[in-house]
Coordinates of C-alpha atoms and ligand atoms in Angstrom, one line a residue:
Chain A
X1 CA 0.1 0.2 0.1
X2 CA 2.9 2.6 0.9
X3 CA 4.7 1.5 -1.6
X4 CA 1.7 2.3 -4.7
X5 CA 1.2 5.5 -2.4
X6 CA 5.2 6.4 -2.6
X7 CA 5.0 5.3 -6.3
X8 CA 1.9 7.6 -7.2
X9 CA 3.7 10.5 -5.5
X10 CA 6.9 10.0 -7.5
X11 CA 4.9 9.6 -10.4
X12 CA 3.1 13.1 -10.4
X13 CA 6.4 14.7 -9.5
X14 CA 7.8 13.2 -12.5
X15 CA 5.2 14.3 -14.0
X16 CA 4.8 17.5 -13.4
X17 CA 8.2 18.0 -14.4
X18 CA 6.5 16.7 -17.9
X19 CA 4.1 18.8 -17.6
X20 CA 5.5 22.0 -17.5
X21 CA 8.3 21.3 -20.5
X22 CA 4.5 20.2 -22.5
X23 CA 3.3 23.6 -22.1
X24 CA 5.9 24.9 -24.2
X25 CA 5.3 22.7 -26.9
X26 CA 1.5 23.3 -26.8
X27 CA 1.9 27.1 -26.5
X28 CA 4.5 26.7 -29.2
X29 CA 2.3 24.7 -31.5
X30 CA -1.0 26.6 -30.6
X31 CA 0.3 29.7 -32.0
X32 CA 3.0 29.0 -34.6
X33 CA 1.6 25.6 -35.5
X34 CA 4.8 23.8 -35.5
X35 CA 6.5 21.4 -33.4
X36 CA 9.7 22.9 -31.6
X37 CA 12.0 19.6 -31.5
X38 CA 14.4 21.9 -30.0
X39 CA 12.4 22.8 -26.8
X40 CA 13.8 19.4 -25.1
X41 CA 17.4 21.0 -25.5
X42 CA 16.6 24.1 -24.3
X43 CA 16.0 22.4 -20.8
X44 CA 19.5 21.2 -21.2
X45 CA 20.9 24.8 -21.3
X46 CA 18.7 25.9 -18.7
X47 CA 20.3 23.3 -16.4
X48 CA 23.8 24.1 -17.4
X49 CA 23.1 27.8 -16.9
X50 CA 21.9 26.6 -13.3
X51 CA 24.9 24.0 -12.6
X52 CA 27.7 27.1 -13.7
X53 CA 26.3 29.3 -11.4
X54 CA 25.9 27.3 -8.3
X55 CA 29.1 25.3 -8.7
X56 CA 31.3 27.4 -10.5
X57 CA 30.4 30.9 -9.3
X58 CA 29.1 29.8 -5.9
X59 CA 25.9 31.6 -5.9
X60 CA 23.0 30.8 -3.8
X61 CA 20.6 28.7 -6.0
X62 CA 17.6 30.9 -6.6
X63 CA 19.9 32.8 -8.3
X64 CA 21.2 30.1 -10.6
X65 CA 17.6 29.3 -11.6
X66 CA 16.9 33.2 -11.9
X67 CA 20.0 33.3 -14.3
X68 CA 18.5 29.8 -16.0
X69 CA 15.6 31.2 -16.8
X70 CA 16.9 34.4 -18.2
X71 CA 19.2 33.0 -20.1
X72 CA 16.5 30.6 -21.7
X73 CA 14.0 33.4 -22.3
X74 CA 16.3 35.2 -24.5
X75 CA 17.8 31.3 -26.3
X76 CA 13.9 31.5 -26.8
X77 CA 13.6 34.8 -28.9
X78 CA 16.8 34.1 -30.7
X79 CA 16.1 30.5 -31.7
X80 CA 12.5 31.9 -33.0
X81 CA 14.1 35.3 -34.6
X82 CA 16.9 33.2 -36.5
X83 CA 15.8 30.0 -37.0
X84 CA 11.9 29.9 -37.3
X85 CA 10.7 33.4 -38.2
X86 CA 12.5 33.1 -41.7
X87 CA 10.4 30.2 -42.3
X88 CA 7.1 31.4 -41.6
X89 CA 5.4 30.6 -44.6
X90 CA 7.7 27.6 -45.4
X91 CA 6.1 23.9 -45.6
X92 CA 5.5 22.5 -42.4
X93 CA 8.1 19.7 -43.4
X94 CA 11.0 22.7 -43.8
X95 CA 10.5 24.0 -40.4
X96 CA 9.9 20.5 -38.8
X97 CA 13.5 19.3 -40.0
X98 CA 15.2 22.9 -39.0
X99 CA 13.9 22.5 -35.7
X100 CA 16.0 19.5 -35.4
X101 CA 18.6 21.1 -36.7
X102 CA 18.6 23.1 -33.9
X103 CA 18.5 20.6 -31.3
X104 CA 21.6 19.2 -32.8
X105 CA 23.2 22.4 -32.6
X106 CA 21.9 22.9 -28.9
X107 CA 23.4 19.8 -28.4
X108 CA 26.5 20.1 -30.0
X109 CA 27.2 23.5 -28.1
X110 CA 26.9 22.1 -25.2
X111 CA 29.5 19.2 -26.1
X112 CA 31.7 22.0 -27.1
X113 CA 31.1 24.3 -23.8
X114 CA 31.0 21.9 -21.4
X115 CA 32.5 18.4 -22.3
X116 CA 30.7 15.1 -22.5
X117 CA 31.6 14.1 -18.9
X118 CA 28.5 13.7 -16.6
X119 CA 28.1 16.7 -14.1
X120 CA 26.8 16.1 -10.6
X121 CA 24.1 18.5 -10.5
X122 CA 23.8 20.1 -7.0
X123 CA 20.8 19.8 -4.7
X124 CA 18.6 23.3 -4.6
X125 CA 16.8 22.7 -1.8
X126 CA 19.4 21.4 0.7
X127 CA 18.6 22.6 3.7
X128 CA 14.5 21.3 3.3
X129 CA 14.2 18.1 5.2
X130 CA 12.0 15.2 3.8
X131 CA 8.5 15.1 5.1
X132 CA 7.7 11.8 6.8
X133 CA 4.3 10.4 7.1
X134 CA 2.8 7.6 8.4
X135 CA 5.1 7.4 11.5
X136 CA 8.1 7.4 8.9
X137 CA 6.8 4.9 6.3
X138 CA 6.4 7.3 3.5
X139 CA 8.9 9.9 2.8
X140 CA 8.4 12.7 0.4
X141 CA 11.7 14.5 -0.4
X142 CA 12.0 18.2 -0.3
X143 CA 12.3 18.4 -4.3
X144 CA 9.4 16.6 -4.6
X145 CA 7.5 18.9 -2.6
X146 CA 9.0 21.9 -4.6
X147 CA 8.9 20.3 -7.9
X148 CA 4.8 19.6 -7.7
X149 CA 4.2 23.2 -6.1
X150 CA 6.5 24.6 -9.0
X151 CA 3.8 22.7 -11.4
X152 CA 0.7 24.0 -9.7
X153 CA 1.9 27.7 -9.4
X154 CA 3.1 27.7 -13.3
X155 CA -0.4 26.4 -14.1
X156 CA -2.2 28.8 -12.1
X157 CA -0.3 31.7 -13.4
X158 CA -0.2 30.9 -17.2
X159 CA -4.3 29.7 -17.2
X160 CA -4.5 33.2 -15.3
X161 CA -2.5 35.1 -17.8
X162 CA -4.1 33.7 -20.9
X163 CA -7.2 34.0 -20.1
X164 CA -7.2 37.5 -18.4
X165 CA -4.3 39.5 -19.4
X166 CA -4.0 41.2 -22.6
X167 CA -1.3 39.9 -24.0
X168 CA -2.7 36.3 -23.1
X169 CA -6.0 37.5 -25.4
X170 CA -3.6 38.7 -28.1
X171 CA -1.8 34.8 -27.9
X172 CA -5.3 33.3 -28.3
X173 CA -6.3 35.5 -31.0
X174 CA -2.8 35.1 -33.1
X175 CA -3.4 31.0 -32.7
X176 CA -6.7 31.5 -34.0
X177 CA -6.3 33.9 -37.2
X178 CA -3.1 35.2 -37.6
X179 CA -4.8 37.6 -40.2
X180 CA -7.6 38.6 -38.0
X181 CA -5.5 39.5 -35.2
X182 CA -3.2 41.5 -37.5
X183 CA -6.3 43.7 -38.6
X184 CA -7.3 44.3 -34.6
X185 CA -3.6 45.8 -34.4
X186 CA -1.8 43.0 -32.5
X187 CA 1.7 42.6 -33.8
X188 CA 2.0 39.0 -34.4
X189 CA 5.7 38.4 -34.8
X190 CA 5.9 40.1 -31.4
X191 CA 3.4 37.5 -30.1
X192 CA 5.0 34.3 -31.8
X193 CA 8.5 36.0 -29.8
X194 CA 6.8 36.2 -26.4
X195 CA 5.3 32.7 -26.5
X196 CA 8.6 31.1 -27.2
X197 CA 10.2 33.1 -24.5
X198 CA 7.5 32.1 -22.1
X199 CA 7.8 28.5 -23.3
X200 CA 11.6 28.9 -22.8
X201 CA 11.8 30.3 -19.6
X202 CA 9.6 27.3 -18.3
X203 CA 11.7 25.1 -20.1
X204 CA 14.7 26.5 -17.5
X205 CA 12.5 25.7 -14.6
X206 CA 11.8 22.2 -15.8
X207 CA 15.3 21.7 -16.5
X208 CA 16.5 22.6 -13.2
X209 CA 13.6 20.4 -11.2
X210 CA 14.7 17.6 -13.5
X211 CA 18.5 17.9 -12.6
X212 CA 17.7 18.1 -9.3
X213 CA 15.7 14.9 -8.8
X214 CA 18.2 12.9 -11.4
X215 CA 21.3 14.8 -10.7
X216 CA 23.4 13.7 -13.8
X217 CA 23.8 16.4 -16.1
X218 CA 25.1 15.4 -19.8
X219 CA 24.6 17.7 -23.4
X220 CA 21.8 14.8 -24.1
X221 CA 19.9 15.2 -20.9
X222 CA 17.0 17.5 -22.4
X223 CA 16.4 15.0 -25.3
X224 CA 14.4 12.0 -23.8
X225 CA 12.4 14.1 -21.4
X226 CA 11.6 16.6 -24.4
X227 CA 10.3 13.4 -26.0
X228 CA 8.2 12.5 -23.2
X229 CA 7.1 15.9 -22.8
X230 CA 6.0 16.0 -26.2
X231 CA 4.2 12.7 -26.0
X232 CA 2.6 14.3 -23.2
X233 CA 1.3 17.3 -25.1
X234 CA -0.3 15.2 -28.0
X235 CA -1.6 12.9 -25.2
X236 CA -3.5 15.5 -23.5
X237 CA -4.4 17.1 -26.6
X238 CA -1.8 19.6 -28.8
X239 CA -2.7 23.4 -28.6
X240 CA -4.7 22.5 -24.9
X241 CA -2.7 24.1 -21.9
X242 CA -5.0 22.2 -19.1
X243 CA -4.4 18.8 -21.8
X244 CA -0.6 19.7 -21.4
X245 CA -0.3 19.4 -17.7
X246 CA -3.1 16.4 -17.5
X247 CA -1.1 14.7 -20.0
X248 CA 2.1 15.7 -18.5
X249 CA 1.3 14.4 -14.8
X250 CA -0.4 11.0 -16.4
X251 CA 2.6 10.1 -18.0
X252 CA 4.9 10.7 -15.1
X253 CA 2.6 8.2 -12.9
X254 CA 2.1 5.6 -15.7
X255 CA 5.9 5.5 -16.5
X256 CA 6.5 5.0 -12.3
X257 CA 4.0 2.5 -12.6
X258 CA 5.3 0.6 -15.3
X259 CA 9.0 1.0 -13.9
X260 CA 7.7 -0.3 -10.8
X261 CA 5.8 -3.2 -11.6
X262 CA 6.5 -4.5 -15.0
X263 CA 9.3 -3.9 -16.3
X264 CA 12.2 -1.2 -16.0
X265 CA 13.5 -2.0 -19.4
X266 CA 9.8 -1.7 -21.1
X267 CA 8.8 1.2 -19.0
X268 CA 9.6 3.6 -22.1
X269 CA 7.9 1.4 -24.7
X270 CA 5.0 0.9 -22.3
X271 CA 3.9 4.5 -22.0
X272 CA 4.0 5.0 -26.0
X273 CA 2.2 2.0 -26.5
X274 CA -0.6 4.1 -24.1
X275 CA -0.5 7.2 -26.0
X276 CA -1.1 5.2 -29.2
X277 CA -4.1 3.5 -27.4
X278 CA -5.3 6.7 -26.5
X279 CA -4.8 8.2 -29.7
X280 CA -6.6 5.5 -31.4
X281 CA -10.0 6.0 -29.3
X282 CA -9.5 10.0 -29.1
X283 CA -7.4 11.2 -32.4
X284 CA -7.3 15.1 -30.8
X285 CA -5.9 13.9 -27.5
X286 CA -7.6 13.9 -24.0
X287 CA -8.5 17.1 -23.6
X288 CA -8.0 17.8 -27.6
X289 CA -11.3 19.1 -29.4
X290 CA -12.5 21.6 -31.8
X291 CA -13.4 24.5 -29.6
X292 CA -11.2 24.0 -26.8
X293 CA -9.1 26.8 -25.2
X294 CA -6.0 26.8 -27.6
X295 CA -3.1 28.9 -27.2
Chain B
X1 CA -8.1 63.4 -48.7
X2 CA -8.3 60.7 -46.5
X3 CA -7.3 57.7 -48.4
X4 CA -5.4 57.9 -51.8
X5 CA -4.3 54.4 -53.6
X6 CA -2.0 55.7 -56.8
X7 CA -1.3 53.5 -59.5
X8 CA -0.8 49.8 -57.2
X9 CA 0.4 46.7 -58.4
X10 CA -0.5 44.0 -56.5
X11 CA 1.2 40.2 -57.2
X12 CA 0.3 36.5 -55.6
X13 CA 3.4 35.2 -56.6
X14 CA 3.3 35.4 -60.6
X15 CA -0.2 36.5 -60.6
X16 CA -0.9 40.0 -60.8
X17 CA -4.4 40.4 -59.2
X18 CA -4.5 44.2 -59.3
X19 CA -3.2 46.5 -62.2
X20 CA -1.8 49.8 -61.8
X21 CA -5.3 51.0 -59.9
X22 CA -5.6 54.2 -58.5
X23 CA -8.5 55.9 -56.2
X24 CA -9.6 57.7 -53.8
X25 CA -11.7 58.1 -50.7
X26 CA -12.5 61.7 -49.2
X27 CA -13.6 62.3 -45.4
X28 CA -17.1 61.4 -44.7
X29 CA -17.8 60.0 -47.6
X30 CA -18.8 56.4 -48.5
X31 CA -17.0 54.8 -51.6
X32 CA -18.0 51.4 -53.2
X33 CA -15.9 49.4 -55.0
X34 CA -18.0 46.5 -56.9
X35 CA -16.8 44.0 -59.4
X36 CA -17.5 40.5 -60.0
X37 CA -15.9 37.4 -58.5
X38 CA -11.8 37.4 -58.8
X39 CA -11.6 41.0 -60.1
X40 CA -9.4 42.0 -57.2
X41 CA -11.8 43.9 -55.0
X42 CA -10.5 41.8 -51.9
X43 CA -6.8 42.5 -52.9
X44 CA -7.3 46.3 -52.8
X45 CA -8.7 46.2 -49.2
X46 CA -6.0 43.5 -48.1
X47 CA -3.5 45.7 -49.7
X48 CA -4.8 49.2 -48.0
X49 CA -4.9 47.3 -44.5
X50 CA -1.0 46.1 -44.9
X51 CA -1.9 42.4 -45.0
X52 CA -0.4 42.5 -48.4
X53 CA 2.2 45.0 -49.9
X54 CA 1.9 46.4 -53.8
X55 CA 4.8 45.9 -55.9
X56 CA 4.9 49.3 -57.3
X57 CA 2.3 52.1 -56.7
X58 CA 1.6 54.3 -53.2
X59 CA -0.8 54.2 -50.5
X60 CA -1.3 57.3 -48.4
X61 CA -3.9 57.1 -45.5
X62 CA -4.1 61.1 -43.8
X63 CA -1.4 62.2 -45.5
X64 CA 1.2 59.5 -44.7
X65 CA 2.8 57.3 -46.9
X66 CA 1.6 53.5 -45.3
X67 CA 2.9 51.8 -48.5
X68 CA 5.1 49.4 -46.9
X69 CA 3.7 49.9 -43.2
X70 CA 3.8 46.8 -41.1
X71 CA -0.4 46.5 -41.3
X72 CA -0.4 45.8 -37.6
X73 CA 0.4 49.4 -37.0
X74 CA -2.6 50.9 -39.1
X75 CA -5.6 50.1 -36.7
X76 CA -3.9 53.0 -34.4
X77 CA -3.8 55.5 -37.2
X78 CA -7.7 54.8 -37.3
X79 CA -7.9 52.1 -40.3
X80 CA -10.3 49.0 -39.7
X81 CA -11.3 46.6 -42.0
X82 CA -14.2 43.8 -41.6
X83 CA -12.5 41.2 -43.6
X84 CA -14.2 39.0 -46.1
X85 CA -15.4 35.8 -44.5
X86 CA -15.9 37.8 -41.2
X87 CA -12.8 36.2 -39.4
X88 CA -14.1 36.6 -35.8
X89 CA -12.3 34.7 -33.5
X90 CA -14.8 31.5 -32.8
X91 CA -13.2 30.5 -29.6
X92 CA -14.0 33.4 -27.8
X93 CA -17.0 34.9 -26.4
X94 CA -18.7 37.8 -28.0
X95 CA -17.1 40.2 -25.6
X96 CA -13.5 39.0 -26.1
X97 CA -14.0 39.5 -29.5
X98 CA -15.0 43.1 -29.0
X99 CA -12.1 43.5 -26.5
X100 CA -10.0 42.1 -29.1
X101 CA -11.4 44.9 -31.7
X102 CA -10.3 47.9 -28.9
X103 CA -6.7 45.7 -29.1
X104 CA -5.0 49.2 -29.3
X105 CA -6.3 51.2 -27.0
X106 CA -5.2 51.2 -23.4
X107 CA -8.6 49.5 -21.8
X108 CA -12.1 49.6 -23.7
X109 CA -14.5 51.5 -22.0
X110 CA -18.0 50.9 -21.1
X111 CA -19.1 53.5 -23.6
X112 CA -17.2 51.7 -26.4
X113 CA -19.4 48.4 -25.2
X114 CA -22.6 50.5 -25.4
X115 CA -21.9 52.2 -28.9
X116 CA -21.9 48.2 -30.3
X117 CA -24.7 47.4 -28.7
X118 CA -26.3 50.5 -29.5
X119 CA -26.2 49.4 -33.1
X120 CA -26.6 45.5 -32.5
X121 CA -28.7 45.0 -29.4
X122 CA -28.6 41.5 -30.2
X123 CA -25.0 41.2 -29.1
X124 CA -25.7 42.4 -26.0
X125 CA -27.5 39.3 -25.3
X126 CA -25.2 37.0 -26.2
X127 CA -22.5 39.1 -24.8
X128 CA -20.9 35.8 -22.9
X129 CA -21.8 33.2 -25.7
X130 CA -18.7 31.8 -27.4
X131 CA -19.0 33.6 -31.0
X132 CA -18.3 30.1 -32.9
X133 CA -22.1 29.3 -32.2
X134 CA -23.3 32.6 -33.3
X135 CA -25.9 32.3 -36.6
X136 CA -24.0 33.9 -39.5
X137 CA -25.9 37.1 -39.3
X138 CA -25.1 37.4 -35.6
X139 CA -21.4 36.7 -36.5
X140 CA -21.2 39.6 -39.0
X141 CA -22.7 42.1 -36.9
X142 CA -20.1 41.1 -34.4
X143 CA -17.4 41.2 -36.8
X144 CA -18.6 45.1 -37.9
X145 CA -18.9 45.6 -34.0
X146 CA -15.5 44.4 -33.4
X147 CA -14.3 46.9 -36.0
X148 CA -16.2 49.5 -34.6
X149 CA -14.4 49.0 -31.0
X150 CA -11.3 50.9 -32.4
X151 CA -13.2 54.0 -33.7
X152 CA -11.8 53.8 -37.3
X153 CA -11.6 57.0 -39.1
X154 CA -11.7 54.8 -41.9
X155 CA -13.7 51.5 -41.9
X156 CA -13.2 49.0 -45.0
X157 CA -16.4 46.4 -45.2
X158 CA -15.6 43.6 -47.4
X159 CA -19.2 41.9 -48.6
X160 CA -20.6 42.6 -45.5
X161 CA -23.6 41.4 -47.1
X162 CA -22.9 38.1 -48.3
X163 CA -24.7 35.0 -47.3
X164 CA -27.4 36.9 -45.6
X165 CA -31.1 37.0 -46.0
X166 CA -32.6 39.8 -48.1
X167 CA -34.0 41.1 -44.7
X168 CA -30.7 41.2 -42.9
X169 CA -28.9 42.5 -46.0
X170 CA -31.1 45.4 -45.5
X171 CA -30.5 45.8 -41.8
X172 CA -26.5 45.9 -42.5
X173 CA -26.7 48.4 -44.8
X174 CA -28.7 50.8 -42.3
X175 CA -26.2 50.1 -39.6
X176 CA -23.6 51.4 -42.3
X177 CA -25.7 54.0 -42.9
X178 CA -25.6 54.8 -39.5
X179 CA -21.9 54.6 -38.9
X180 CA -21.6 56.7 -41.5
X181 CA -24.1 59.3 -40.1
X182 CA -21.9 59.0 -37.2
X183 CA -18.8 60.4 -38.8
X184 CA -17.1 57.6 -40.4
X185 CA -15.8 57.4 -43.5
X186 CA -16.5 54.3 -45.3
X187 CA -15.0 52.3 -48.6
X188 CA -17.1 49.3 -49.3
X189 CA -16.8 45.9 -51.0
X190 CA -19.7 44.5 -52.5
X191 CA -21.1 42.0 -54.9
X192 CA -24.5 43.2 -54.1
X193 CA -24.2 46.2 -56.7
X194 CA -27.5 47.3 -56.4
X195 CA -27.3 48.1 -52.6
X196 CA -23.9 49.2 -52.6
X197 CA -24.8 51.9 -55.2
X198 CA -27.7 53.2 -53.2
X199 CA -25.7 54.1 -50.0
X200 CA -22.4 55.2 -51.9
X201 CA -21.6 58.2 -52.8
X202 CA -19.1 57.2 -55.4
X203 CA -18.3 54.0 -56.6
X204 CA -15.7 52.3 -58.7
X205 CA -16.0 49.4 -61.0
X206 CA -13.1 46.8 -60.8
X207 CA -12.7 44.5 -63.7
X208 CA -10.2 41.7 -64.1
X209 CA -7.5 44.2 -61.4
X210 CA -8.1 47.2 -63.5
X211 CA -11.0 50.0 -62.8
X212 CA -13.1 50.0 -65.6
X213 CA -15.9 52.4 -64.5
X214 CA -16.3 54.9 -62.2
X215 CA -18.6 57.9 -60.9
X216 CA -21.2 58.5 -58.3
X217 CA -23.6 55.9 -57.1
X218 CA -26.5 57.3 -59.0
X219 CA -24.6 57.4 -62.2
X220 CA -23.3 54.2 -62.1
X221 CA -26.6 52.7 -60.7
X222 CA -28.3 54.5 -63.8
X223 CA -25.5 53.2 -66.4
X224 CA -26.4 50.8 -69.3
X225 CA -23.1 48.9 -68.8
X226 CA -24.2 48.5 -65.6
X227 CA -27.2 47.6 -65.3
X228 CA -26.4 44.7 -68.0
X229 CA -23.4 43.3 -65.8
X230 CA -24.6 43.6 -62.3
X231 CA -27.8 45.2 -62.1
X232 CA -29.7 42.0 -64.1
X233 CA -31.0 44.3 -66.6
Ligands
ATP1 N1 -4.2 33.8 -52.0 C1 -4.0 34.1 -53.5 N2 -3.4 32.9 -54.4 C2 -3.1 33.5 -55.3 N3 -4.3 34.3 -56.0 C3 -5.0 34.5 -55.2 C4 -5.0 34.6 -54.0 N4 -6.0 35.5 -53.7 C5 -6.3 35.7 -54.7 N5 -5.7 35.3 -55.8 C6 -6.6 35.6 -57.5 O1 -6.3 37.4 -57.6 C7 -7.4 37.4 -58.2 C8 -8.0 38.6 -57.5 O2 -9.1 38.1 -56.1 P1 -9.6 38.9 -55.0 O3 -9.6 38.0 -53.8 O4 -9.6 39.7 -54.6 O5 -10.9 38.7 -55.9 P2 -12.6 39.2 -55.4 O6 -13.0 40.6 -56.2 O7 -12.7 39.6 -54.0 O8 -13.4 38.2 -55.3 P3 -14.8 38.0 -54.7 O9 -16.2 38.6 -55.2 O10 -15.1 36.2 -55.2 O11 -14.4 37.7 -52.9 C9 -8.5 36.5 -58.6 O12 -8.1 36.0 -59.9 C10 -8.0 35.8 -57.4 O13 -7.5 34.0 -58.0
MG2 MG1 -13.5 39.5 -52.2

C-alpha cells in the first residue's frame, strides 16, 4: 500500500516536470503551428546555466534558477527569430527539419562548452528535510514537494495570464487567426516571440527541477524528457494548456508504475503504447477538441 | 483626402491581381468598390490594410505614406477592416471579440461596448456566448461591431452582405448608414451592386484588376453598362 502511494507521489512529481515542458510544446504549437523539437534541449541549457551559477560561481540556487530562466528566455527568442521566423510561410516539413537542426546545434554547442563528462547537479533544496508521513513509513523528499508546487504555481499563473491578460488574449487571437489578429492591431511576430520566451523560460524551470531529481547532467539530458513531454502534450491534446498539464502528470504516473510493477527496461515502450491506444480512441488527445481553449 | 491609392500593382506570386489601379476616398464619404468574382476587390482592401504590400505604387492615409507600413500599426492610425468571411475569433466570447477590436486602446470603456450594442442590440443579449455558436448574421454583426471598437476614421467592409437573407442585408446596410451618420468614412466592397450603389456617394467598378468605370453612385446605378453586367437588366 505504501509502495503504491510512494510511486504515485513520485509519478506526480516526474509528471509535473513533463507537464511544465509540455506547456512549452503546446503553446508554441498552438500559436506557430509548429513542433519545436529543440525545446527539450533548451531544458538542458537551462540546467547547465544553473549548474554553472551554483558550482562555478558559488551563487545561491535561487540566483542560479533566475539566471537559467533569463538565459533560456533570450535563447528562445533568438532561436525563433533566427531559425523559425524566416520560415513562417515555408512548408511545415522544412520547419520540422530546421527544428531538428536547432536541437543538434544546441546539443553540440553544449558538448563543446561543457564537454561530455557528466556533471553532478547540486541539490537546490539542501536545507529542506524530507517530510515523514505515517510514522516514517512514507518519506516525501524536499525536491518532490518543490516540483509539484512549482507545477501548480506555473499552471495557475499561466491559465490566468492566457485568459485575463491583454497579451494572453492576443496570444489566443493569433493562435486562432493571424490575419484577423493583425487587423486588430496585434503584432503577430511579437506575440509569437513572447510565446517562445515563455515556453523557454518554463523549460529552464523544468531543467533545474529535472536535474535536481535526477542529478546527472550531460548534453543530451534534455532529449528524452523532451520527447516524453511532447508525447504528453499530444496525449493531453496538443494546443490545449490543461491538456498538457493532465497529459504530463498522467505520463509521469504511468511511467513510474510501469517501471515499478512491470519492467524498468520496457517502461518507455509501455508509455508510448498507452499513448497510441489513447490516440486510437480519441485522435485529438484527452482534452483536445475543435472548440477547446487553444493557445 | 483621407485615403489615396496611386497606381498600385499587387501580385500573388506570378499572378498579377491588381494592375495599376488608382482611386481615392474623401473624408465623410461612402465609396463603393464593386466587381465580379475574382476582380480584385478583396486584394485591394488587403493591400490597403497591410496584409499584403504592392509591388509598385503608393498608398497614402491621412497624409501619411503607408505603402510599406506593417499592417498591425494601421488600426492605431484609424484604419479598420471587416475582412471577407468575417474572421471573428470563433473560440472567444462575444465580449472578448469586441475587446480584441479595441486592442490598440489601453482598455475599452463601458461606452465603447454600449456604442456597439446600440447598433447591434442582439450582441448584448449574447455577450457571454462563444462566437463560434452565433448565427451567420450575428457573426457579421460581431465582425462589424469589433471593427467599430477601435473608433476607426476609415472603415473598410468586405462584402458585409455575403450569405445573408434579404431582410438582414437590409439591416446591415442600414447600420452602414448609421456608422456613416456617426462620422465614419466608409470604403465598401460589395457584389450586391444594387445595394452598394444606393448607399455610396461614389463608386468604382473593378474588372480583372483594373478600374473599368467610376462615378457617383447614382450615375453608375443608371448606366447601361452597369445595369447589364451587375444589376440584372
Ligand atoms: N492567395 C491567393 N493566391 C493566388 N491567387 C489569389 C489569391 N487570392 C486571390 N487570388 C487571385 O487574385 C484575383 C483577385 O482575387 P480577389 O480575392 O481580390 O477577388 P474579389 O474581387 O475579392 O472576388 P470575390 O468577389 O469572389 O471575393 C483572383 O484572380 C484570385 O484568383
Ligand atoms: Mg473578395
